[in-house]
Coordinates of C-alpha atoms and ligand atoms in Angstrom, one line a residue:
X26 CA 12.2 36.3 29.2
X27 CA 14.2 36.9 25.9
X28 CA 17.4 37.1 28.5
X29 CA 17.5 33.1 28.2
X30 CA 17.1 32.5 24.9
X31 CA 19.8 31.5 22.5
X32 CA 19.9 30.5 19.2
X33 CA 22.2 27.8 16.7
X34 CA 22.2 28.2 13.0
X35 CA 23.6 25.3 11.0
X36 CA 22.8 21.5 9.8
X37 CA 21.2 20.0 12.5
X38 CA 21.0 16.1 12.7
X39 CA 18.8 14.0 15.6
X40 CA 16.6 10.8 15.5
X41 CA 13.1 10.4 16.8
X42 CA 13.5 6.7 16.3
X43 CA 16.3 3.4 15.3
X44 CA 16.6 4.1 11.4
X45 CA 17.4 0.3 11.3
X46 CA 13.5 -0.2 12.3
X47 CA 11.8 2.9 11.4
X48 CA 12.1 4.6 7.3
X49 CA 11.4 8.2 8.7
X50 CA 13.3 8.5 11.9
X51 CA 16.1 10.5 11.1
X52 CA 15.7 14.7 10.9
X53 CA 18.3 16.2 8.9
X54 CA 18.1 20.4 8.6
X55 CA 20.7 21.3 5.9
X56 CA 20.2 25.0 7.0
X57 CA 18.6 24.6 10.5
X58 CA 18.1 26.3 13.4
X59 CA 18.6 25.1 17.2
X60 CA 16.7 27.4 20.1
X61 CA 17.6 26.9 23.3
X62 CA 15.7 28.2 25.9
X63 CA 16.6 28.3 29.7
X64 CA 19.0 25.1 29.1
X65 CA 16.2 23.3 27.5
X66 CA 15.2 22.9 23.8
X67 CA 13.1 25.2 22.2
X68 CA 12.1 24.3 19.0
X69 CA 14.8 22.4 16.3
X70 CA 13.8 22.8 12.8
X71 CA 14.6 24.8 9.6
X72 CA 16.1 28.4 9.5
X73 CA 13.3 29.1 7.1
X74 CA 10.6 28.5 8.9
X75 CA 12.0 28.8 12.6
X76 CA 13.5 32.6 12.4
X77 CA 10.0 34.2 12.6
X78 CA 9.7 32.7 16.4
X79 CA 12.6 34.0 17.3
X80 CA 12.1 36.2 20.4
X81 CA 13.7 39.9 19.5
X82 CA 17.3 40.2 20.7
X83 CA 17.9 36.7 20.9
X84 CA 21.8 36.0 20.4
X85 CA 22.2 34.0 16.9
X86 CA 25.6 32.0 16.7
X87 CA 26.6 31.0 13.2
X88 CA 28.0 27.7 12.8
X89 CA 27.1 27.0 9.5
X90 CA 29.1 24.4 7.7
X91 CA 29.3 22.4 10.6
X92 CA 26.5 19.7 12.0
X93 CA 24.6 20.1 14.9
X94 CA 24.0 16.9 16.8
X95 CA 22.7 15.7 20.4
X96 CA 25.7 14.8 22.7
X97 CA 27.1 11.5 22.8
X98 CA 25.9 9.0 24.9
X99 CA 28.7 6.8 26.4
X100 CA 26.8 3.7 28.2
X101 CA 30.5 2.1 29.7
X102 CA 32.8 3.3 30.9
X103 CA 35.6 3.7 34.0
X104 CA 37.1 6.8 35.2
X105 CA 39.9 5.4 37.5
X106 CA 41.0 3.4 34.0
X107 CA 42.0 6.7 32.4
X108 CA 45.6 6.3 33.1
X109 CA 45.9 2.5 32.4
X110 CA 44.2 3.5 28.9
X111 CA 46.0 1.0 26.3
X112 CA 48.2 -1.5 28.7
X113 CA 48.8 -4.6 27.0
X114 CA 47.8 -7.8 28.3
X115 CA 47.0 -11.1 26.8
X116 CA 43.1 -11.3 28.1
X117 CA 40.3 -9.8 30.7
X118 CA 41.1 -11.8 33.6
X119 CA 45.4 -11.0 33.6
X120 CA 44.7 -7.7 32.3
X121 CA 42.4 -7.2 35.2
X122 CA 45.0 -8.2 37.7
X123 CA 47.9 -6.5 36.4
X124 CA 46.8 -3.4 35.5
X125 CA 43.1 -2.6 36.5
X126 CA 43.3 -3.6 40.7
X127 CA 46.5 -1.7 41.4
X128 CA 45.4 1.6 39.4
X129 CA 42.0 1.4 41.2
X130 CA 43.5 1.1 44.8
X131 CA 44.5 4.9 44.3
X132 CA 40.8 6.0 44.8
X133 CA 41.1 5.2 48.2
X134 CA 42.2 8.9 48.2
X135 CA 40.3 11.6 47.5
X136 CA 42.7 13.8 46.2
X137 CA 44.0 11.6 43.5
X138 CA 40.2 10.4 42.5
X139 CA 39.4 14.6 42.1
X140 CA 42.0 14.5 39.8
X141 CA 41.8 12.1 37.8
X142 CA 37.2 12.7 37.4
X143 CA 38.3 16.2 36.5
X144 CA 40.9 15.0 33.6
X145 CA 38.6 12.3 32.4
X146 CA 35.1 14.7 32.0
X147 CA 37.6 17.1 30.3
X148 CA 38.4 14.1 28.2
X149 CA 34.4 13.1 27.5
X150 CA 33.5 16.7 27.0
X151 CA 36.5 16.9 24.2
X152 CA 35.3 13.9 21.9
X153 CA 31.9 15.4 22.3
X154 CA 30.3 13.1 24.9
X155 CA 28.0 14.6 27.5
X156 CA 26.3 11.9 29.0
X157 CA 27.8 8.4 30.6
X158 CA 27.1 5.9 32.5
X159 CA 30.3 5.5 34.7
X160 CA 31.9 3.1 37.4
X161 CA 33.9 4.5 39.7
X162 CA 35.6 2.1 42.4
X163 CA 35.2 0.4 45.2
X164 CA 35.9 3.1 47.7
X165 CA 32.7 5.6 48.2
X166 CA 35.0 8.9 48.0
X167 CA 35.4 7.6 44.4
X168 CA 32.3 8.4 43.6
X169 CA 31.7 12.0 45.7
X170 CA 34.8 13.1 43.7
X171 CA 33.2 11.8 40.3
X172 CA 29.9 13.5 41.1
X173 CA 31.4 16.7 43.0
X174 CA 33.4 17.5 39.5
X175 CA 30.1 16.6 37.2
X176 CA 27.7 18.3 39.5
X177 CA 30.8 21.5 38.6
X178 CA 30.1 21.0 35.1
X179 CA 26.4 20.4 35.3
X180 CA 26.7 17.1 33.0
X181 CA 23.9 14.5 33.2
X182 CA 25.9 11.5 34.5
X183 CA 25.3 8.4 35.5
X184 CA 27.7 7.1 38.5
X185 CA 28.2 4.2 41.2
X186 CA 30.4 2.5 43.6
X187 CA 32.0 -0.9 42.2
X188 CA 30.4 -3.7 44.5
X189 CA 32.8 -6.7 45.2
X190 CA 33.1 -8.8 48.0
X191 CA 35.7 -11.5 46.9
X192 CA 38.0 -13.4 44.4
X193 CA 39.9 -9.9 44.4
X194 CA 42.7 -8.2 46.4
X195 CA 42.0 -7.5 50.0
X196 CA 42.3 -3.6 49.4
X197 CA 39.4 -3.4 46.9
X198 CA 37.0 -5.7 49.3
X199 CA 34.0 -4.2 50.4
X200 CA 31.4 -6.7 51.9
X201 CA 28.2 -7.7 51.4
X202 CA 26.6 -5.0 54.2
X203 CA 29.1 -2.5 53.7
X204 CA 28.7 -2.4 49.9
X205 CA 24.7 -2.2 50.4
X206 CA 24.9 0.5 53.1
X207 CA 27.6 2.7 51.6
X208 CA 25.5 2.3 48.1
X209 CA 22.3 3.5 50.2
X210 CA 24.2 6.5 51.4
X211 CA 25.2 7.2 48.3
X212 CA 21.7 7.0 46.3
X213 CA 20.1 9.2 49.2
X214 CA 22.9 11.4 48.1
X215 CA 23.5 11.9 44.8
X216 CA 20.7 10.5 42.7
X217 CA 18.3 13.2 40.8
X218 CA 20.7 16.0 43.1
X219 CA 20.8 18.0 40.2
X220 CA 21.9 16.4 36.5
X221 CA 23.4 13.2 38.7
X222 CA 22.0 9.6 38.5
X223 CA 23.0 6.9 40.9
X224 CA 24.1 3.3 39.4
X225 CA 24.3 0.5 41.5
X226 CA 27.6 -1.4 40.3
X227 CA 28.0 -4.7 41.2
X228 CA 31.5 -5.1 39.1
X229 CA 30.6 -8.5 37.6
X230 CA 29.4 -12.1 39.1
X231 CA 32.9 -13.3 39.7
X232 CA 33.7 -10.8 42.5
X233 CA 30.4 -10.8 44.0
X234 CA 29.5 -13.2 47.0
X235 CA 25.5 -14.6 46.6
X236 CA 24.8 -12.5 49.3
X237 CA 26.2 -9.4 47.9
X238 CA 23.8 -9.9 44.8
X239 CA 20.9 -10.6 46.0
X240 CA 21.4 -7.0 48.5
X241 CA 22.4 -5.5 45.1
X242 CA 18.9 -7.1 43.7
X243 CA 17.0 -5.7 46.6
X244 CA 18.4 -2.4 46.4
X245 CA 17.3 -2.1 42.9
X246 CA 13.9 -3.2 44.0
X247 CA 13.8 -0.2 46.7
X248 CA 14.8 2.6 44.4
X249 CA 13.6 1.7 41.1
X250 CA 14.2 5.1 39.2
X251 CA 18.3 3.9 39.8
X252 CA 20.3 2.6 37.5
X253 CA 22.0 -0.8 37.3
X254 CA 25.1 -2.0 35.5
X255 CA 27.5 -4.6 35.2
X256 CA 29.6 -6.6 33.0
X257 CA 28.3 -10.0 31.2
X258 CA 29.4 -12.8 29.1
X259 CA 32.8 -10.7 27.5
X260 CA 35.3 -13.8 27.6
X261 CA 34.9 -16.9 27.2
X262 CA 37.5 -17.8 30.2
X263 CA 35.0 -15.5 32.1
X264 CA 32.1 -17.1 31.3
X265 CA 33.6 -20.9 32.3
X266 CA 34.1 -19.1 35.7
X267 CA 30.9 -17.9 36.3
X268 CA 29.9 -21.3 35.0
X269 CA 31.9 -22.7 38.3
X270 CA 31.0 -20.4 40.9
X271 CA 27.4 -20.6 40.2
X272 CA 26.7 -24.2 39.1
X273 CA 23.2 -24.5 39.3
X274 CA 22.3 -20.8 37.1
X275 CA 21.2 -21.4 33.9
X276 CA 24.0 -19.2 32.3
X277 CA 25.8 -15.8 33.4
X278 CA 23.2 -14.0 32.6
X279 CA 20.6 -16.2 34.3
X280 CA 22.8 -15.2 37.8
X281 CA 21.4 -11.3 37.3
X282 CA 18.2 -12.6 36.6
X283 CA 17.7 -14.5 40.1
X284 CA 18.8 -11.6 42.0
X285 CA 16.1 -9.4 40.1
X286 CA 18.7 -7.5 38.4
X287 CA 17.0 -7.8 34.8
X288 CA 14.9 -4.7 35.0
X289 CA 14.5 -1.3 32.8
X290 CA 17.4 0.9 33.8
X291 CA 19.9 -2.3 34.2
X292 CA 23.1 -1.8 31.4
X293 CA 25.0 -4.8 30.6
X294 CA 28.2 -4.3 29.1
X295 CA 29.6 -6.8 26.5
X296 CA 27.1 -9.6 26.4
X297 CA 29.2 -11.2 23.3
X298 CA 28.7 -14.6 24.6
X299 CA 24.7 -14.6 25.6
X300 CA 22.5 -17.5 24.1
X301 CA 19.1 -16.7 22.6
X302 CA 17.3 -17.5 25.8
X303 CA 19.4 -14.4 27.2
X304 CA 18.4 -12.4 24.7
X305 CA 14.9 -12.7 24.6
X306 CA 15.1 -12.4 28.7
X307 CA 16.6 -9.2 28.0
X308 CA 14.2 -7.9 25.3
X309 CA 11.3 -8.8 28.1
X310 CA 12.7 -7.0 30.5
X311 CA 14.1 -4.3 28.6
X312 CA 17.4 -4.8 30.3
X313 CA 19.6 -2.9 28.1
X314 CA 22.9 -3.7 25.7
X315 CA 26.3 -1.4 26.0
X316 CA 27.8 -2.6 22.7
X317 CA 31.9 -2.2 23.4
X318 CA 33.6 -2.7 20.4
X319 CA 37.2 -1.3 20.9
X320 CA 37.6 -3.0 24.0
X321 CA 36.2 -6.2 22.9
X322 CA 38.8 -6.2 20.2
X323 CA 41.7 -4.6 22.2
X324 CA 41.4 -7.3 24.8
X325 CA 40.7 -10.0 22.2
X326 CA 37.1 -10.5 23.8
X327 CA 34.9 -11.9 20.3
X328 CA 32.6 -9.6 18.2
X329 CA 28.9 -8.8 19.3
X330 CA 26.0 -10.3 17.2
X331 CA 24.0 -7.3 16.6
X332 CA 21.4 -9.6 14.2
X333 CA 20.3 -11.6 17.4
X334 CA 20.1 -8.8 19.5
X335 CA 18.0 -7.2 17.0
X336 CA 16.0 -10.4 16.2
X337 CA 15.0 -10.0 20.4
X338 CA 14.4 -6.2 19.9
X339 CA 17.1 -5.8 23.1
X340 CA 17.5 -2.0 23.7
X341 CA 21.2 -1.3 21.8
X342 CA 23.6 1.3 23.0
X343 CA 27.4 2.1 22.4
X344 CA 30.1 2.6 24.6
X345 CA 34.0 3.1 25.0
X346 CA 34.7 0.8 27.4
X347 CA 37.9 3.1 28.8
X348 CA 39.9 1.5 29.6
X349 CA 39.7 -1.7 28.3
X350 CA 38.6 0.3 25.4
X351 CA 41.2 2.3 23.6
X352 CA 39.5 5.6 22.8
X353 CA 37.4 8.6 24.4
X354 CA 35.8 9.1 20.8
X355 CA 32.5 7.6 20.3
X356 CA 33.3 8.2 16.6
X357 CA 36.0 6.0 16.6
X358 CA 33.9 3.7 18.6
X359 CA 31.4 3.5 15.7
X360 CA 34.0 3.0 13.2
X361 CA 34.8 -0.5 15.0
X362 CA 31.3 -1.2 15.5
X363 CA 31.4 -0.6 12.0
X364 CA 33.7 -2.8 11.1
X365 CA 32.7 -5.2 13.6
X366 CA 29.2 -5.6 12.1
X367 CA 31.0 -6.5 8.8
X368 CA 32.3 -9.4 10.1
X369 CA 29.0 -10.8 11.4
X370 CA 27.3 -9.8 8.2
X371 CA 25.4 -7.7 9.4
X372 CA 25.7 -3.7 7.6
X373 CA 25.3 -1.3 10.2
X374 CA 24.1 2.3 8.6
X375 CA 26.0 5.5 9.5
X376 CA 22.7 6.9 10.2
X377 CA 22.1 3.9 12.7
X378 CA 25.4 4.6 14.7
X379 CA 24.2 7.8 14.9
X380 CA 21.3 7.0 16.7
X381 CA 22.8 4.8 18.5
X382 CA 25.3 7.1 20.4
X383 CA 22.8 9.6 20.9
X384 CA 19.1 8.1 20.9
X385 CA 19.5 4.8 21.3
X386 CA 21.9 5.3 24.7
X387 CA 19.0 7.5 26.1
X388 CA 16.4 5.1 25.5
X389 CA 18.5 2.0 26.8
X390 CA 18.8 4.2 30.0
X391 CA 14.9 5.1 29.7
X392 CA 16.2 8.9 29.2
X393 CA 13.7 9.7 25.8
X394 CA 12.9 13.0 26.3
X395 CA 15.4 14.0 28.5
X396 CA 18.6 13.3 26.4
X397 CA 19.5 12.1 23.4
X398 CA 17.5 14.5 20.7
X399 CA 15.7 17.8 19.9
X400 CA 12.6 17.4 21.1
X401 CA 11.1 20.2 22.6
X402 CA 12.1 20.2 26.7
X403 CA 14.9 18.3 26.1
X404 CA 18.1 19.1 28.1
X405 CA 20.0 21.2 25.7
X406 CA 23.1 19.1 25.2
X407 CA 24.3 19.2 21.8
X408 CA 27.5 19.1 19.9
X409 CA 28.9 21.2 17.1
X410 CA 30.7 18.8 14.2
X411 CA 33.2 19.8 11.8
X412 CA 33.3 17.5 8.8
X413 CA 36.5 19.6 7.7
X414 CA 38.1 18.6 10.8
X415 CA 41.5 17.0 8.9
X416 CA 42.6 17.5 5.6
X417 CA 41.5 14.6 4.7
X418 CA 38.2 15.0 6.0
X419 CA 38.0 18.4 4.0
X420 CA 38.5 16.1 1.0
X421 CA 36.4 13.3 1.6
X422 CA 33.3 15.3 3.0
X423 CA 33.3 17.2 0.2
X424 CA 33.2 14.4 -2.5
X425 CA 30.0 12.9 -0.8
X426 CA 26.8 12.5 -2.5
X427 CA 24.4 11.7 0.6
X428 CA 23.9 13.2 4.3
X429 CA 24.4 8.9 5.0
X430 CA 27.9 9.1 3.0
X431 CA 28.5 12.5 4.5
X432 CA 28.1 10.9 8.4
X433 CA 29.9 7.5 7.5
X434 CA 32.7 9.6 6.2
X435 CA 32.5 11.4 9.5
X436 CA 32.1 7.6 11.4
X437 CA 35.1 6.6 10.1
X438 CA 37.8 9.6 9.8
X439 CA 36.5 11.4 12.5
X440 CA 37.6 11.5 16.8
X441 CA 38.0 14.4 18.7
X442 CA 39.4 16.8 16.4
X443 CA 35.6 16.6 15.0
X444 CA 34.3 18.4 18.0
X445 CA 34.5 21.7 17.5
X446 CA 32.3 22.8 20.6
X447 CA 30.8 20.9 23.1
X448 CA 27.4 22.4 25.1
X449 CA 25.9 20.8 28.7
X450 CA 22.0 22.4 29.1
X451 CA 22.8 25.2 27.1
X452 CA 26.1 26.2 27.8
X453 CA 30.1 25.7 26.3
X454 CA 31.6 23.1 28.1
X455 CA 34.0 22.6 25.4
X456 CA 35.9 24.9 22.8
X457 CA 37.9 23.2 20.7
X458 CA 41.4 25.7 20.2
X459 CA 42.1 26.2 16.1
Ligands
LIG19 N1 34.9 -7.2 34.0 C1 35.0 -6.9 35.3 N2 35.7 -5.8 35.5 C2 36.0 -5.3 34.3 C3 36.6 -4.1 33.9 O1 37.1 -3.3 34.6 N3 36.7 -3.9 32.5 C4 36.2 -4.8 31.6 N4 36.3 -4.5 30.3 N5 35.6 -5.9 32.0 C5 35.5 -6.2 33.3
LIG20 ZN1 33.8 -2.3 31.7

């Protein structure tokens, strides 16, 4: 039995709760040790005290110097906007048309959407991300190449076919039945087929029909162990759409919430422009919060209000956004967050960003336990962190007086070059090259 057992030795770092809520919820192991058993955690503590379980033979690998840490937890994001990463256009709605609808019509073959799901989980894996929750597009062989190269990898990913029947070109159209039956096949499919998770997709209210939402609504009804996710309330242009294609809704958000979509398991992305009603709708529901921040200032969007979301206890989670976002790296994700926090007055704690790219995703997609820490059983999907991953990383890490100074430092200054291994239930998926 010994055969499956591994062993990590250095700083270990995980949350068994939101620091911004909870004093004690952050585990810090200056000299700690990570066993992994069978692709599952073991036991997490301190070297100390966890050597004497060891099981004889048991390979120890010596990382110390460097942080152990769950893998990232990227709540939003889109493969098939890998290669329109960082277009330039002066809002959501042109930006959509120009760039996003043509690079998405590619999907249609299967060849080309192989590709590019390879090249983008190479990408996730590299900035230290293990788990996301992913559109695809419209076309259902989008998604079997997404899930074929995940399933490769053994990643636990969270996938689904873009739903939209209408205000978009004719050759990303599905329809209201077609969308519904192809998402069917899909969920009978993929979801729990190994580490893979179905999400049903609608893209956003604009390019759904009525119809097509409330199937969307009932499908989440059937199979309530999916996933949901959309976008909401991002623009303000957006919003005054939504506002005229569904007059009689309370607000964009209110549209979900008639179709049933407001459920655990549901992800909206964005929701910069939500009203308190909203919010507390949410933090009933437990409909969850993908917080966006590069692409909500790359696209010129508005800044999230994390004090109401907070003051409705709405599950929180970060997310890139690619590619209306402009990096891979959830680190450089939390250093706009950061800064994005600042301008709402709000001061968001490195330990907090922490948790909220690890913890805090998993428990917006109801995953505690699985994901997202060291508990014991937990999938063994962790991260290796060099704080002396630049020169000027060397330098600054070293001048820090506090584990929360330490991982600001790291917020900030870090991206992928901080990754210097990634690990998928127990084994390398990653190795960065020095
Ligand atoms: N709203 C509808 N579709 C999209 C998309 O692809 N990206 C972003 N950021 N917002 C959207
Ligand atoms: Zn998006």
């Amino acid at each position: 039995q010994s055969g499956t057992f591994q062993a990590y030795r250095a700083s270990l770092l995980h949350f068994s709760d939101d620091p911004a809520f909870a004093p004690n919820a952050c585990s810090w192991h200056e000299d700690g040790l990570l066993i992994i058993n069978d692709g599952k955690v073991h036991l997490a503590g301190d070297f100390s005290q966890l050597i004497a379980f060891l099981p004889q033979g048991t390979p120890l690998h010596d990382y110390r110097g460097k942080i152990i840490m769950p893998g990232f937890i990227d709540t939003h994001v889109h493969y098939p906007q890998t290669d329109m990463i960082a277009s330039p256009a002066p809002g959501l709605l042109p930006w959509l048309e120009k760039y996003t609808f043509p690079t998405e019509r590619k999907f249609s073959d299967p060849e080309h959407a192989a590709n590019v799901a390879s090249f983008f989980l190479d990408e996730l894996t590299r900035c230290g991300t293990t788990t996301a929750m992913v559109y695809c597009t419209v076309h259902p062989q989008s998604v079997d190449a997404f899930f074929n190269e995940s399933e490769k990898r053994n990643l636990r990913m969270v996938a689904g076919k873009v739903l939209m029947d209408r205000n978009c070109p004719d050759f990303l159209q599905d329809t209201a039945e077609s969308g519904a039956r192809e998402s069917e096949a899909l969920i009978k499919k993929w979801h729990k087929r190994g580490r893979q998770l179905y999400a049903i997709t609608p893209r956003f209210a604009p390019t759904s029909t009525e119809e097509q939402l409330e199937l969307a609504g009932a499908l989440a009804k059937a199979y309530p162990d999916t996933f949901l996710q959309t976008h909401v309330a991002e623009n303000t242009d957006e919003v005054a759409w939504v506002k005229s294609l569904f007059p009689s809704a309370r607000s964009y958000m209110d549209v979900y919430d008639h179709f049933g979509m407001m459920r655990p398991r549901s992800m909206y992305a964005h929701c910069i422009w939500l009203d308190n009603a909203d919010r507390a709708r949410m933090g009933e529901t437990q409909s969850a919060i993908s917080i966006c921040p590069t692409s909500n200032l790359f696209l010129g969007s508005g800044l999230f209000d994390f004090e109401r979301a907070d003051a409705n206890r709405v599950p929180l989670s970060l997310a890139t956004d690619v590619g209306g976002g402009t990096s891979f790296s959830m680190l450089q994700t939390m250093n706009e967050a950061y800064k994005v926090a600042r301008m709402g007055g709000t001061y968001l704690q490195a330990m907090r960003m922490f948790y909220l790219a690890t913890l805090g995703g998993a428990r917006a997609m109801q995953l505690e336990g699985t994901i997202g820490n060291f508990v014991p059983g937990a999938e063994a999907d962790f991260i290796v962190l060099d704080p002396k991953a630049t020169p000027l990383l060397a330098r600054r890490t070293e001048r820090t007086d506090s584990i929360e100074e330490l991982l600001f430092a790291i917020a900030m200054l870090g991206d992928d070059r901080s990754i210097a291994a990634t690990y998928a239930a127990g084994k390398v998926v990653h190795q960065r090259q020095d």
